[in-house]
Amino acid sequence: MLDNKATQLTSNHKGLLEYWANLYFQIHVLGSPTATIEAKKRDLNLFINFFQASLGSEIIDLWTPSITKAFQGYL
């Protein structure tokens, strides 16, 4: 799950969705207004949970356009 601290995930985790979500969060979200940080954190965690529940995995290579569409429908 995402938090406001630097990720503890290492390069060994580069194949996992959570690694990339944390990297995005640190680069593009931290430093934004508090409400933006909380909204992005909530949305990213929702997607990570949906991805894991749908695929039974967090391997980023399993991400397809159909997963994105299914998530949009889920929202």
C-alpha positions as a Python dict, from the first residue, in 0.01 Angstrom:
ca = {
    (1, 'M'): (0, 0, 0),
    (2, 'L'): (103, 356, -58),
    (3, 'D'): (210, 592, 214),
    (4, 'N'): (376, 931, 234),
    (5, 'K'): (717, 785, 317),
    (6, 'A'): (984, 674, 75),
    (7, 'T'): (912, 327, -51),
    (8, 'Q'): (1098, 33, 94),
    (9, 'L'): (1054, -162, -228),
    (10, 'T'): (1383, -233, -403),
    (11, 'S'): (1477, -295, -763),
    (12, 'N'): (1393, -661, -694),
    (13, 'H'): (1029, -549, -695),
    (14, 'K'): (1032, -375, -1036),
    (15, 'G'): (791, -633, -1177),
    (16, 'L'): (522, -542, -923),
    (17, 'L'): (245, -287, -963),
    (18, 'E'): (303, -154, -611),
    (19, 'Y'): (664, -64, -698),
    (20, 'W'): (555, 152, -991),
    (21, 'A'): (260, 304, -803),
    (22, 'N'): (495, 405, -520),
    (23, 'L'): (747, 549, -764),
    (24, 'Y'): (472, 753, -937),
    (25, 'F'): (343, 867, -598),
    (26, 'Q'): (686, 984, -483),
    (27, 'I'): (774, 1163, -807),
    (28, 'H'): (441, 1314, -914),
    (29, 'V'): (220, 1335, -605),
    (30, 'L'): (424, 1412, -294),
    (31, 'G'): (456, 1786, -252),
    (32, 'S'): (102, 1846, -379),
    (33, 'P'): (-172, 1990, -159),
    (34, 'T'): (-284, 1754, 118),
    (35, 'A'): (-624, 1689, -40),
    (36, 'T'): (-457, 1589, -368),
    (37, 'I'): (-217, 1355, -191),
    (38, 'E'): (-501, 1185, -5),
    (39, 'A'): (-717, 1153, -319),
    (40, 'K'): (-432, 1008, -527),
    (41, 'K'): (-337, 770, -245),
    (42, 'R'): (-697, 649, -218),
    (43, 'D'): (-732, 603, -595),
    (44, 'L'): (-400, 423, -638),
    (45, 'N'): (-474, 191, -346),
    (46, 'L'): (-819, 117, -493),
    (47, 'F'): (-658, 24, -824),
    (48, 'I'): (-388, -191, -663),
    (49, 'N'): (-653, -379, -461),
    (50, 'F'): (-874, -421, -769),
    (51, 'F'): (-579, -545, -975),
    (52, 'Q'): (-479, -799, -710),
    (53, 'A'): (-836, -920, -658),
    (54, 'S'): (-902, -951, -1031),
    (55, 'L'): (-580, -1123, -1129),
    (56, 'G'): (-465, -1285, -807),
    (57, 'S'): (-129, -1124, -867),
    (58, 'E'): (52, -792, -866),
    (59, 'I'): (276, -863, -1165),
    (60, 'I'): (272, -549, -1378),
    (61, 'D'): (306, -742, -1703),
    (62, 'L'): (-49, -870, -1650),
    (63, 'W'): (-189, -516, -1683),
    (64, 'T'): (-392, -484, -2001),
    (65, 'P'): (-634, -226, -2138),
    (66, 'S'): (-919, -458, -2038),
    (67, 'I'): (-809, -439, -1673),
    (68, 'T'): (-816, -59, -1693),
    (69, 'K'): (-1165, -65, -1848),
    (70, 'A'): (-1288, -311, -1585),
    (71, 'F'): (-1156, -83, -1310),
    (72, 'Q'): (-1330, 218, -1463),
    (73, 'G'): (-1653, 17, -1462),
    (74, 'Y'): (-1589, -85, -1102),
    (75, 'L'): (-1569, 279, -998),
}
